[in-house]
Coordinates of C-alpha atoms and ligand atoms in Angstrom, one line a residue:
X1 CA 0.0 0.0 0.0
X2 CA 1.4 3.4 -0.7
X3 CA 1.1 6.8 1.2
X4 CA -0.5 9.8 1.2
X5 CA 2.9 11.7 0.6
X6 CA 3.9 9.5 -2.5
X7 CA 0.2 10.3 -4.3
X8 CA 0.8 14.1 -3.7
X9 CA 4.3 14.1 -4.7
X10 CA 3.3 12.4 -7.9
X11 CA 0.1 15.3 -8.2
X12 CA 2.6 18.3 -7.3
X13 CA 4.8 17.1 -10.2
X14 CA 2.1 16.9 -12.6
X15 CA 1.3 20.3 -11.6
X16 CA 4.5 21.4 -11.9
X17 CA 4.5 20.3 -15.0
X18 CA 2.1 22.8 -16.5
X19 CA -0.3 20.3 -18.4
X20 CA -3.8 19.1 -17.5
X21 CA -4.3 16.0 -16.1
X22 CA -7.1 13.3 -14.2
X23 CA -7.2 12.1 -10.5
X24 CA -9.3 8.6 -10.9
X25 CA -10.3 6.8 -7.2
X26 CA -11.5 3.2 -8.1
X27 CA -13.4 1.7 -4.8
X28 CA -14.0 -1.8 -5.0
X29 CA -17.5 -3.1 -3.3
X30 CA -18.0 -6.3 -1.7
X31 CA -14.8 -7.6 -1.2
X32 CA -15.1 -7.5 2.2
X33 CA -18.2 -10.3 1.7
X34 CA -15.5 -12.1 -0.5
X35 CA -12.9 -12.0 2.1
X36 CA -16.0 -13.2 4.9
X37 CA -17.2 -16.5 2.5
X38 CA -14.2 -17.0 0.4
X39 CA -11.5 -16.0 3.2
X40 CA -9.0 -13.3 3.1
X41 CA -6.3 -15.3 1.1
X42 CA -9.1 -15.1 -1.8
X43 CA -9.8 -11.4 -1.1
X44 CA -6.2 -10.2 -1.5
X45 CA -5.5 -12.6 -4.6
X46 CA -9.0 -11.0 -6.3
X47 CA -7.3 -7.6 -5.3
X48 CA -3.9 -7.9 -6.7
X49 CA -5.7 -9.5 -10.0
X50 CA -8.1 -6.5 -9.8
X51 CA -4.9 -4.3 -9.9
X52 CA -3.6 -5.8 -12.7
X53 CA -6.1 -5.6 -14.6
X54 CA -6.4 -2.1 -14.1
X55 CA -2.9 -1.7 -14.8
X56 CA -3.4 -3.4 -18.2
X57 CA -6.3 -1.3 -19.4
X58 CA -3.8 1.7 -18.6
X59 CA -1.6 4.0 -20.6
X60 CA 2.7 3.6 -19.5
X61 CA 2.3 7.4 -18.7
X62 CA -0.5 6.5 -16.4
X63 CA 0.5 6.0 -12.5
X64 CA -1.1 3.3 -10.3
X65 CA -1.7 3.3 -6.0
X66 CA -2.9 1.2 -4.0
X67 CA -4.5 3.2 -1.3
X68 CA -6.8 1.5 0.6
X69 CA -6.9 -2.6 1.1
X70 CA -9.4 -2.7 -1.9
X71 CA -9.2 1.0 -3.7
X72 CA -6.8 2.3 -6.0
X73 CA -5.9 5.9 -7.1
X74 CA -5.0 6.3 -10.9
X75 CA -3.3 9.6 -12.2
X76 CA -3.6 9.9 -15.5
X77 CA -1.2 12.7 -17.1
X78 CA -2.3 14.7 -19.8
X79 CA -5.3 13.8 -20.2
X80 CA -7.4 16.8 -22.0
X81 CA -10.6 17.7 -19.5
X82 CA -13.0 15.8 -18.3
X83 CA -14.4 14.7 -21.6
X84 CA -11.0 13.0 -22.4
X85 CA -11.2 11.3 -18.9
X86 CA -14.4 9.8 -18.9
X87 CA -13.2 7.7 -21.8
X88 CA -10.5 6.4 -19.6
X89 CA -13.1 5.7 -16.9
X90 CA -15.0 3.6 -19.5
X91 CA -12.1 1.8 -20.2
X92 CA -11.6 1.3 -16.8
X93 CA -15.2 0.0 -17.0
X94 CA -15.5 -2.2 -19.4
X95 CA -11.8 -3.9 -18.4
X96 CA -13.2 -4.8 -14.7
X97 CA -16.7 -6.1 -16.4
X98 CA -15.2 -9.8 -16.3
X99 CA -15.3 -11.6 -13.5
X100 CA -11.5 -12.3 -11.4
X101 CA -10.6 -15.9 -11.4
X102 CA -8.6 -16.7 -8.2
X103 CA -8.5 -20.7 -7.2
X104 CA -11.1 -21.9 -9.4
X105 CA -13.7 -18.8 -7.6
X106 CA -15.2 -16.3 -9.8
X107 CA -15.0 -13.3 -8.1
X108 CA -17.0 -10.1 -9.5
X109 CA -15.6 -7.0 -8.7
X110 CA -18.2 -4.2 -8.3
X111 CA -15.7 -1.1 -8.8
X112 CA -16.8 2.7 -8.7
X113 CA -14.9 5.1 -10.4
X114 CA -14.7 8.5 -9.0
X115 CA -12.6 11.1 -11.2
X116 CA -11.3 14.9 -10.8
X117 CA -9.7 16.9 -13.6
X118 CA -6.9 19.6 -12.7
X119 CA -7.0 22.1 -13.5
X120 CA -10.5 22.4 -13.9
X121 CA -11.4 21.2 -10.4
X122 CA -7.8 22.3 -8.4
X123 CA -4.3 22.4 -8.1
X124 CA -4.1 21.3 -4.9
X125 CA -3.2 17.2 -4.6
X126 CA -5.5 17.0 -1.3
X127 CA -8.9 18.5 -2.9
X128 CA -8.2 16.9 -6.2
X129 CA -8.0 13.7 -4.3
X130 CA -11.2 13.9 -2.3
X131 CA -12.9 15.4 -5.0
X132 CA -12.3 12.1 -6.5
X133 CA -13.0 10.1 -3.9
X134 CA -16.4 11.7 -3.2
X135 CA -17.3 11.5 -6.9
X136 CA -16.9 7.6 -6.0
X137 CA -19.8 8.1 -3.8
X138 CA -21.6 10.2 -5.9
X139 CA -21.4 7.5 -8.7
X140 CA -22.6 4.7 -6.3
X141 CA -25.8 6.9 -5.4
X142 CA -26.8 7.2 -8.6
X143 CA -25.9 3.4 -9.8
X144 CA -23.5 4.5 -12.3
X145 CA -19.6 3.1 -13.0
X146 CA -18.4 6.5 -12.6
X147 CA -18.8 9.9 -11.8
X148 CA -16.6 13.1 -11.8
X149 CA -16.6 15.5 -8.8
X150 CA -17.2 19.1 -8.3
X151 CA -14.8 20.8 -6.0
X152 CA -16.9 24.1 -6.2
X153 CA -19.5 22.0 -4.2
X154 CA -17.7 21.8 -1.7
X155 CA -14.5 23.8 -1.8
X156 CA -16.9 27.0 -2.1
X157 CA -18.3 25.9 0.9
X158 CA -18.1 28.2 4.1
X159 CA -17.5 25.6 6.6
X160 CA -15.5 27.5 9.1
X161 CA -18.5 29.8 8.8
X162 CA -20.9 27.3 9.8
X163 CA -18.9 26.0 12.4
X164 CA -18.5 29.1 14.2
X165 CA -21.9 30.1 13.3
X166 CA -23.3 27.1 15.6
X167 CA -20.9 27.4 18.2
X168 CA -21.9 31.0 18.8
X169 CA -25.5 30.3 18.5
X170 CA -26.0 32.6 15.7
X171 CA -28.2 30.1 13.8
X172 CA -32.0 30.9 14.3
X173 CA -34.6 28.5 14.6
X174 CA -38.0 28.5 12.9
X175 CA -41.2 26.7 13.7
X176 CA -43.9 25.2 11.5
X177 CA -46.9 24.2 12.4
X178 CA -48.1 20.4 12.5
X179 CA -51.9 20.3 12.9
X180 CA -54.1 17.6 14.2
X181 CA -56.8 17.0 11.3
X182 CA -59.7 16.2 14.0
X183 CA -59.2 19.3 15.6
X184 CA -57.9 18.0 18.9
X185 CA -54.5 17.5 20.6
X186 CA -52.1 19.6 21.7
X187 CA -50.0 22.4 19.5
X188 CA -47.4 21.3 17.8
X189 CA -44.2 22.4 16.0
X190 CA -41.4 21.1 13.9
X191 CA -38.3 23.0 14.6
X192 CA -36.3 23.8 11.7
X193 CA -32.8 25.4 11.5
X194 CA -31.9 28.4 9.0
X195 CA -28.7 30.3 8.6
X196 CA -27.7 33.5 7.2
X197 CA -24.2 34.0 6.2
X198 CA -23.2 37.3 6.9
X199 CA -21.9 37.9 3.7
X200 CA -23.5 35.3 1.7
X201 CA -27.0 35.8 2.7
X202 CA -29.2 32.7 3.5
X203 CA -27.6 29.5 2.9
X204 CA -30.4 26.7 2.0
X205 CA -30.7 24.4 4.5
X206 CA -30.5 21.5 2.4
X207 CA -26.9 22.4 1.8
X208 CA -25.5 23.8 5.1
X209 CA -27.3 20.1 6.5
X210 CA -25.2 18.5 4.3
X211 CA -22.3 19.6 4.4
X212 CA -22.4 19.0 7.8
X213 CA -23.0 15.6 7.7
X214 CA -20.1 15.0 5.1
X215 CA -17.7 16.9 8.1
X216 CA -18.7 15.3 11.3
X217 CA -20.1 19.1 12.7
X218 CA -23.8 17.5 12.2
X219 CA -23.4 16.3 15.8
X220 CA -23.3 19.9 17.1
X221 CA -25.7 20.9 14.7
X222 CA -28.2 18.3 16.0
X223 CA -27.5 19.4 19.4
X224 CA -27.8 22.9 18.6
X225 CA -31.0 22.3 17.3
X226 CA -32.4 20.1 20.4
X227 CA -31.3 23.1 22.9
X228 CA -32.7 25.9 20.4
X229 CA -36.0 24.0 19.7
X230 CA -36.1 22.7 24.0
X231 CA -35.1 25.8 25.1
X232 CA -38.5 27.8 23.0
X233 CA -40.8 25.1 23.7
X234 CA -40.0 25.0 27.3
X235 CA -40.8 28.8 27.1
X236 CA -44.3 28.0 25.0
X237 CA -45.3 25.6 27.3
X238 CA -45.5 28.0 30.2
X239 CA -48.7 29.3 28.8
X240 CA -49.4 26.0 26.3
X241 CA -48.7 23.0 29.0
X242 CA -49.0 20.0 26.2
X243 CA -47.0 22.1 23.5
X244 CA -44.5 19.5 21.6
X245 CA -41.6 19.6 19.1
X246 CA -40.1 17.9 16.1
X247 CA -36.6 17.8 15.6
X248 CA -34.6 16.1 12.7
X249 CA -32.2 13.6 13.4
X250 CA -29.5 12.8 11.4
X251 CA -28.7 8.9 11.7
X252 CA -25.2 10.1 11.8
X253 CA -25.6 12.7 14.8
X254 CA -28.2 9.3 16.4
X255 CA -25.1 7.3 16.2
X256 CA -22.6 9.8 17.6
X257 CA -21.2 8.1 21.1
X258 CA -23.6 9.0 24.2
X259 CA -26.3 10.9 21.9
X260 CA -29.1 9.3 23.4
X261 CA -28.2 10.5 27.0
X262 CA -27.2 14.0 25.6
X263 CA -30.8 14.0 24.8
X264 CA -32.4 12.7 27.8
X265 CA -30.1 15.4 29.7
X266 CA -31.5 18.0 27.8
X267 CA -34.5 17.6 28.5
X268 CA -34.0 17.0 32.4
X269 CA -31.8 20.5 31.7
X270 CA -35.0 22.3 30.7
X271 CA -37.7 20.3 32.4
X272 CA -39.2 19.1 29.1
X273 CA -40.9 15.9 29.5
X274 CA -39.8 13.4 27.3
X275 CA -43.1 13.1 25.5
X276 CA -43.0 16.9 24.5
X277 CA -40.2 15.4 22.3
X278 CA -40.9 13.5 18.5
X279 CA -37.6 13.0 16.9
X280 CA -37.8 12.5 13.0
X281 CA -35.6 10.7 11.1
X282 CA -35.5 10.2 7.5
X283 CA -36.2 7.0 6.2
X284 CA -33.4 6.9 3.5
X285 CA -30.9 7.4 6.3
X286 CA -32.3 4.7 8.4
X287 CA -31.6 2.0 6.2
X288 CA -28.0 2.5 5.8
X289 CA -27.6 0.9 9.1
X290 CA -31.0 -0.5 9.9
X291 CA -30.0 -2.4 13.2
X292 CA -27.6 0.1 14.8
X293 CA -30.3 2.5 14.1
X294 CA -33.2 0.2 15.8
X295 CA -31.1 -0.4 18.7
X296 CA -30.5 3.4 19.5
X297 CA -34.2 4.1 18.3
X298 CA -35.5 1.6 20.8
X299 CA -33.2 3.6 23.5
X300 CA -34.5 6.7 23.0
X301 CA -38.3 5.7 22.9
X302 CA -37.5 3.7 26.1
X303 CA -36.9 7.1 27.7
X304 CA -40.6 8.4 26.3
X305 CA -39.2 10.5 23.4
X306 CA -41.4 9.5 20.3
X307 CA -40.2 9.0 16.3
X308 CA -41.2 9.6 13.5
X309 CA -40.0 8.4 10.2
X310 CA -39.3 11.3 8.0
X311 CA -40.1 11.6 4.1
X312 CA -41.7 8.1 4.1
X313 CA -42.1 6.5 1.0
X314 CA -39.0 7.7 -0.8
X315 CA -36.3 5.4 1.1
X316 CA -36.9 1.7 0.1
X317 CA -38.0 1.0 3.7
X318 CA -39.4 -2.6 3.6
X319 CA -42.8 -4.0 5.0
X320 CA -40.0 -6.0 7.1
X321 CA -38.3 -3.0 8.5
X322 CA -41.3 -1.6 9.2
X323 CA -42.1 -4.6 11.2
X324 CA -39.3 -4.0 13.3
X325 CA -38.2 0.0 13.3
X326 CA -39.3 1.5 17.0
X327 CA -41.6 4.0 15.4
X328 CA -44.6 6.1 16.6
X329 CA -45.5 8.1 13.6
X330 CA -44.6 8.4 9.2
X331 CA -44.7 11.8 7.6
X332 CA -45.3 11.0 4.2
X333 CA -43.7 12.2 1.7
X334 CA -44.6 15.5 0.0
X335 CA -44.1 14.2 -3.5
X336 CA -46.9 12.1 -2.7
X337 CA -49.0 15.0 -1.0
X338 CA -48.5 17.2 -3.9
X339 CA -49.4 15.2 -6.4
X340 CA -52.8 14.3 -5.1
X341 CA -55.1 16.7 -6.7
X342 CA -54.2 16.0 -10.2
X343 CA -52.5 12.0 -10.0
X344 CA -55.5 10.0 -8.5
X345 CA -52.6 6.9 -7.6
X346 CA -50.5 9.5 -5.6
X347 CA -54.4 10.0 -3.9
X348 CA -54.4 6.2 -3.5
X349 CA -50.8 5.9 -2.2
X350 CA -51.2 8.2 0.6
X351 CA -54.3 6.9 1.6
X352 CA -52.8 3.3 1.5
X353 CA -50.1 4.6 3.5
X354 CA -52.4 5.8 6.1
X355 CA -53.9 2.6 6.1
X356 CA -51.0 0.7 6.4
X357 CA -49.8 3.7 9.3
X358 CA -52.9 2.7 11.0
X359 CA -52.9 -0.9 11.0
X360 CA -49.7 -0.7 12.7
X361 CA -51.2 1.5 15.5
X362 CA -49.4 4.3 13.8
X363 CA -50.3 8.5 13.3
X364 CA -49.6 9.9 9.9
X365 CA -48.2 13.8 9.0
X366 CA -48.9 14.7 5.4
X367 CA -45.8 17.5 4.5
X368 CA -46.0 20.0 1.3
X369 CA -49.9 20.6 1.8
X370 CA -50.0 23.7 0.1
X371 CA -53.6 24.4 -0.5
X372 CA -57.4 23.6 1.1
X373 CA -58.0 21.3 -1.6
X374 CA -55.1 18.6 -0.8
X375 CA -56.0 19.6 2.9
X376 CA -59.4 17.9 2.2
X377 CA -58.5 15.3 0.7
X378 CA -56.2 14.2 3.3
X379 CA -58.9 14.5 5.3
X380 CA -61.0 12.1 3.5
X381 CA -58.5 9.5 4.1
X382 CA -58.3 9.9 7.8
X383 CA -54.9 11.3 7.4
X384 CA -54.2 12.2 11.6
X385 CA -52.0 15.7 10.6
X386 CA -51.2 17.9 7.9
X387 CA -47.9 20.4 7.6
X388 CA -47.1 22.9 4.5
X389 CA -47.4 26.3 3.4
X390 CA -51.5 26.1 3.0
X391 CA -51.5 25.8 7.4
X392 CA -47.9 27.9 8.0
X393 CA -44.8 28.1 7.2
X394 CA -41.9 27.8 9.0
X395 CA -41.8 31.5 10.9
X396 CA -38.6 32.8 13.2
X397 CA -39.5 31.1 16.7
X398 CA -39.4 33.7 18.6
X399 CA -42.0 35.2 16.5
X400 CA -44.6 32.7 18.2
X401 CA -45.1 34.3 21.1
X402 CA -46.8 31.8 23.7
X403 CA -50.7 32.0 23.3
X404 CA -53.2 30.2 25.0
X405 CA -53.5 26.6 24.3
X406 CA -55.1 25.6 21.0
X407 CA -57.8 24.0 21.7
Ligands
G501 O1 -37.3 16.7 5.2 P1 -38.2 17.6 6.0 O2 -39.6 17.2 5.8 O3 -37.8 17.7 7.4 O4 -38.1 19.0 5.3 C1 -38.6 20.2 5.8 C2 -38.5 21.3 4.8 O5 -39.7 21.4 4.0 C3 -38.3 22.6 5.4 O6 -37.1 23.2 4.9 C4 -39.5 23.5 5.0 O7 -39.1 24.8 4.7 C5 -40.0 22.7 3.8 N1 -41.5 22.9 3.7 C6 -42.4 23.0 4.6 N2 -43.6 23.0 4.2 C7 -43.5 23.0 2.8 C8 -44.5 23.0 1.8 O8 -45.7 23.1 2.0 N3 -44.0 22.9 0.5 C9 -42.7 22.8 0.2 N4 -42.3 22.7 -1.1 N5 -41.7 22.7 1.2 C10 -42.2 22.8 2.5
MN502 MN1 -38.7 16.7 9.0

C-alpha cells in the first residue's frame, strides 16, 4: 500500500509540469463479503488481479496506488478535460466487467470510479483527491460506474463559517406548524434550522445540512438544534402546557457516542418531558444501518421521546423494517401529497399509506400541503395531521409568542 505523501508528490509534479491531467479513485465493493465467504487469502489474490487488470487497461504514462486494502488511485497525465477522462473511466469499465478468477472462484468486482480533472477542479493534490474520492460516492448513489466530482461544491463551501456560526449560537430557529386533522391534541411544532451568512445571505438548508453531515459538525448541529427548539418550547409551554416539538435527526448525529443520554439530559436540563419530544428521522438514512439504528431508536423511545419516520415513501423501507423500526408516527412524503389533486394513484398511495400507518397503531403527518384542496382530501382519508405552506410556514420562533393553548 502506498502513502498519502507518494500520491501528492506524484500530483505536485504533474502540476508542476504545467499540463492538465485526471485524478481517478476506483473503490471496490463487496470484497469485504468475499474476504467473509471465500476468506481473506481469496480477497487479496482477487485484489492484486483487480490491480492488474487495471494496470493493463492503462496508458505507461498513467500511474497506479494502491490506497486503501481494496481501492486504487490512478493519475492519469495529460489527459485533456473531463471529456477525455471519462473515456479512460469507461475503459476502466469495461476492463473490470469480467469476472476475477482466483483458485477456481469467480469473483465479481463491483468497482466505482470516481474522477477529478486539474486544472478544472484544483491544483491542490489533497482536494483533487477527495474530489475524487467523493465522486466515487456520488457515482454509487446514482448506480453509475463512474462519476466526476465538483470541488466548487464543496471547496466553495463556508465551513468554518458554519462551524463558528453554531458554536456562537448565531443560527435561528424557525417553527412550523403540524396540525391535528380532528381538531384535537395539543399544538405542535417542527423545529427547523436556517442560517444567514453574513456575507453570503441565507444558505439553504439543504446544503448547510449537508455539508455538515459529510464533516462530522452534524453532531453539534443536531445538538444545537435540540437546545434551540427545547429551550423555545420549554418557554411556550408555560402558557401552552402540552405544547410539543419535532426535531430532525441525522442517523449520523443518532449514532454519535452518548447521543441518546445527551438528549435525555436535555430535556431534564429544561424540564421538558420526554413526551413533549418527537424525533424524525428520514427513512433513507435509516436504512443505511437498519439495526444500529433500531437499537438506539429503541433507547430513545424507552426514555418516552417518540419517532417519527421522516419523508416516508422515498427510502426503500421494507414492510420487514417496518415490522421491526421502533416507530410512533410516518410523515409521508410531500411528493406524494402534492401530487394528489391531479394524480389519482399519488391519492391512492397516501391513503394506503395511512392505512397501512394505522394498521400498525401508527399517526400519519402529510408535509407539502400547500392548498385547502389537498387539505381535504387528506382529510377524507383519515390522514391524523397535515404540515405545508397552506397551514404555515416555517416563521422565526421567537416570532410565536406563547398564546393560550389551542384547543
Ligand atoms: O425533510 P423535511 O420534511 O424535514 O423538510 C422540511 C423542509 O420542508 C423545510 O425546509 C421546510 O421549509 C419545507 N417545507 C415545509 N412546508 C412545505 C410545503 O408546503 N411545500 C414545500 N415545497 N416545502 C415545504
Ligand atoms: Mn422533517
Amino acid at each position: 500500500m502506498q502513502g498519502r505523501a507518494q500520491v501528492e508528490a506524484a500530483i505536485a509534479e504533474l502540476v508542476a509540469e504545467g499540463a492538465p491531467f485526471a485524478v481517478l479513485v476506483l473503490r471496490t465493493q463487496r470484497m469485504h463479503e468475499v474476504a467473509l465467504s471465500l476468506g481473506y487469502a481469496v480477497a487479496e489474490a482477487a485484489a492484486d488481479a483487480l490491480v492488474d487488470v487495471v494496470r493493463a487497461a492503462l496508458r505507461p504514462v498513467d500511474q497506479l496506488f494502491r490506497i486503501g486494502a481494496y481501492d486504487v488511485l490512478v493519475l492519469l497525465p495529460r489527459v485533456r478535460g473531463r471529456a477525455h477522462a471519462e473515456l479512460a473511466a469507461a475503459k476502466l469499465v469495461r476492463a473490470l466487467d469480467a469476472p476475477l478468477v482466483v483458485d477456481d472462484w469467480n469473483v465479481l468486482p463491483v468497482v466505482a470510479i470516481g474522477g477529478a480533472t486539474s486544472p478544472a477542479d484544483g491544483t491542490d493534490a489533497d482536494l483533487l483527491c477527495r474530489t475524487a474520492d467523493r465522486a466515487t460516492g456520488i457515482a454509487l448513489a446514482a448506480g453509475e460506474r463512474f462519476a466526476f466530482g465538483d470541488a466548487d461544491a464543496d471547496a466553495g463551501f463556508p465551513l468554518a463559517s458554519l462551524r463558528a456560526a453554531i458554536a456562537d449560537n448565531a443560527l435561528v430557529l424557525h417553527l412550523q406548524e403540524i396540525r391535528s386533522l380532528s381538531g384535537a391534541g395539543p399544538r405542535r411544532y417542527e423545529a427547523l434550522a436556517r442560517w444567514t451568512h453574513p456575507e453570503l445571505g441565507p444558505v439553504s438548508p439543504q446544503r448547510f445540512v449537508e455539508a455538515a453531515e459529510r464533516t462530522g459538525l452534524i453532531a453539534e448541529l443536531t445538538r444545537w438544534s435540540l437546545n434551540a427548539s427545547l429551550r423555545h418550547i420549554a418557554a411556550m409551554r408555560v402558557a401552552d402546557p402540552g405544547a410539543q416539538v419535532s426535531v430532525n435527526l441525522s442517523v449520523d448525529a443518532l449514532q454519535w457516542p452518548g447521543f441518546v443520554q445527551q438528549v435525555i439530559d436535555l430535556l431534564a436540563f429544561w424540564g421538558v418531558p420526554a413526551d413533549a419530544l418527537l424525533l424524525e428521522v428520514t427513512e433513507g438514512a435509516l436504512m443505511r444501518d437498519v439495526s444500529r439504528c433500531i437499537q438506539l431508536l429503541q433507547a430513545l423511545r424507552g426514555a418516552g421521546i417518540r419517532i417519527a419516520i421522516d419523508d416516508f415513501g422515498t427510502g426503500y423501507a421494507s414492510m420487514a423494517y417496518l415490522r421491526r423500526l421502533p416507530v410512533d408516527e410516518l410523515k409521508i412524503d410531500r411528493s406524494f401529497v402534492m401530487d394528489m389533486v391531479t394524480d389519482p394513484r399519488a391519492l391512492r398511495l397516501v391513503e394506503s399509506m395511512i392505512q397501512l400507518s394505522h394498521h400498525l397503531g401508527l399517526e400519519t403527518v402529510a408535509e407539502g400541503v400547500e392548498d385547502a384542496e389537498t387539505m381535504a382530501l387528506l382529510r377524507g382519508v383519515g390522514c391524523d395531521f397535515v404540515q405545508g405552506y397552506h397551514i404555515g410556514r416555517p416563521a422565526p420562533a421567537d416570532t410565536l409568542l406563547p398564546g393560550p393553548p389551542a384547543h
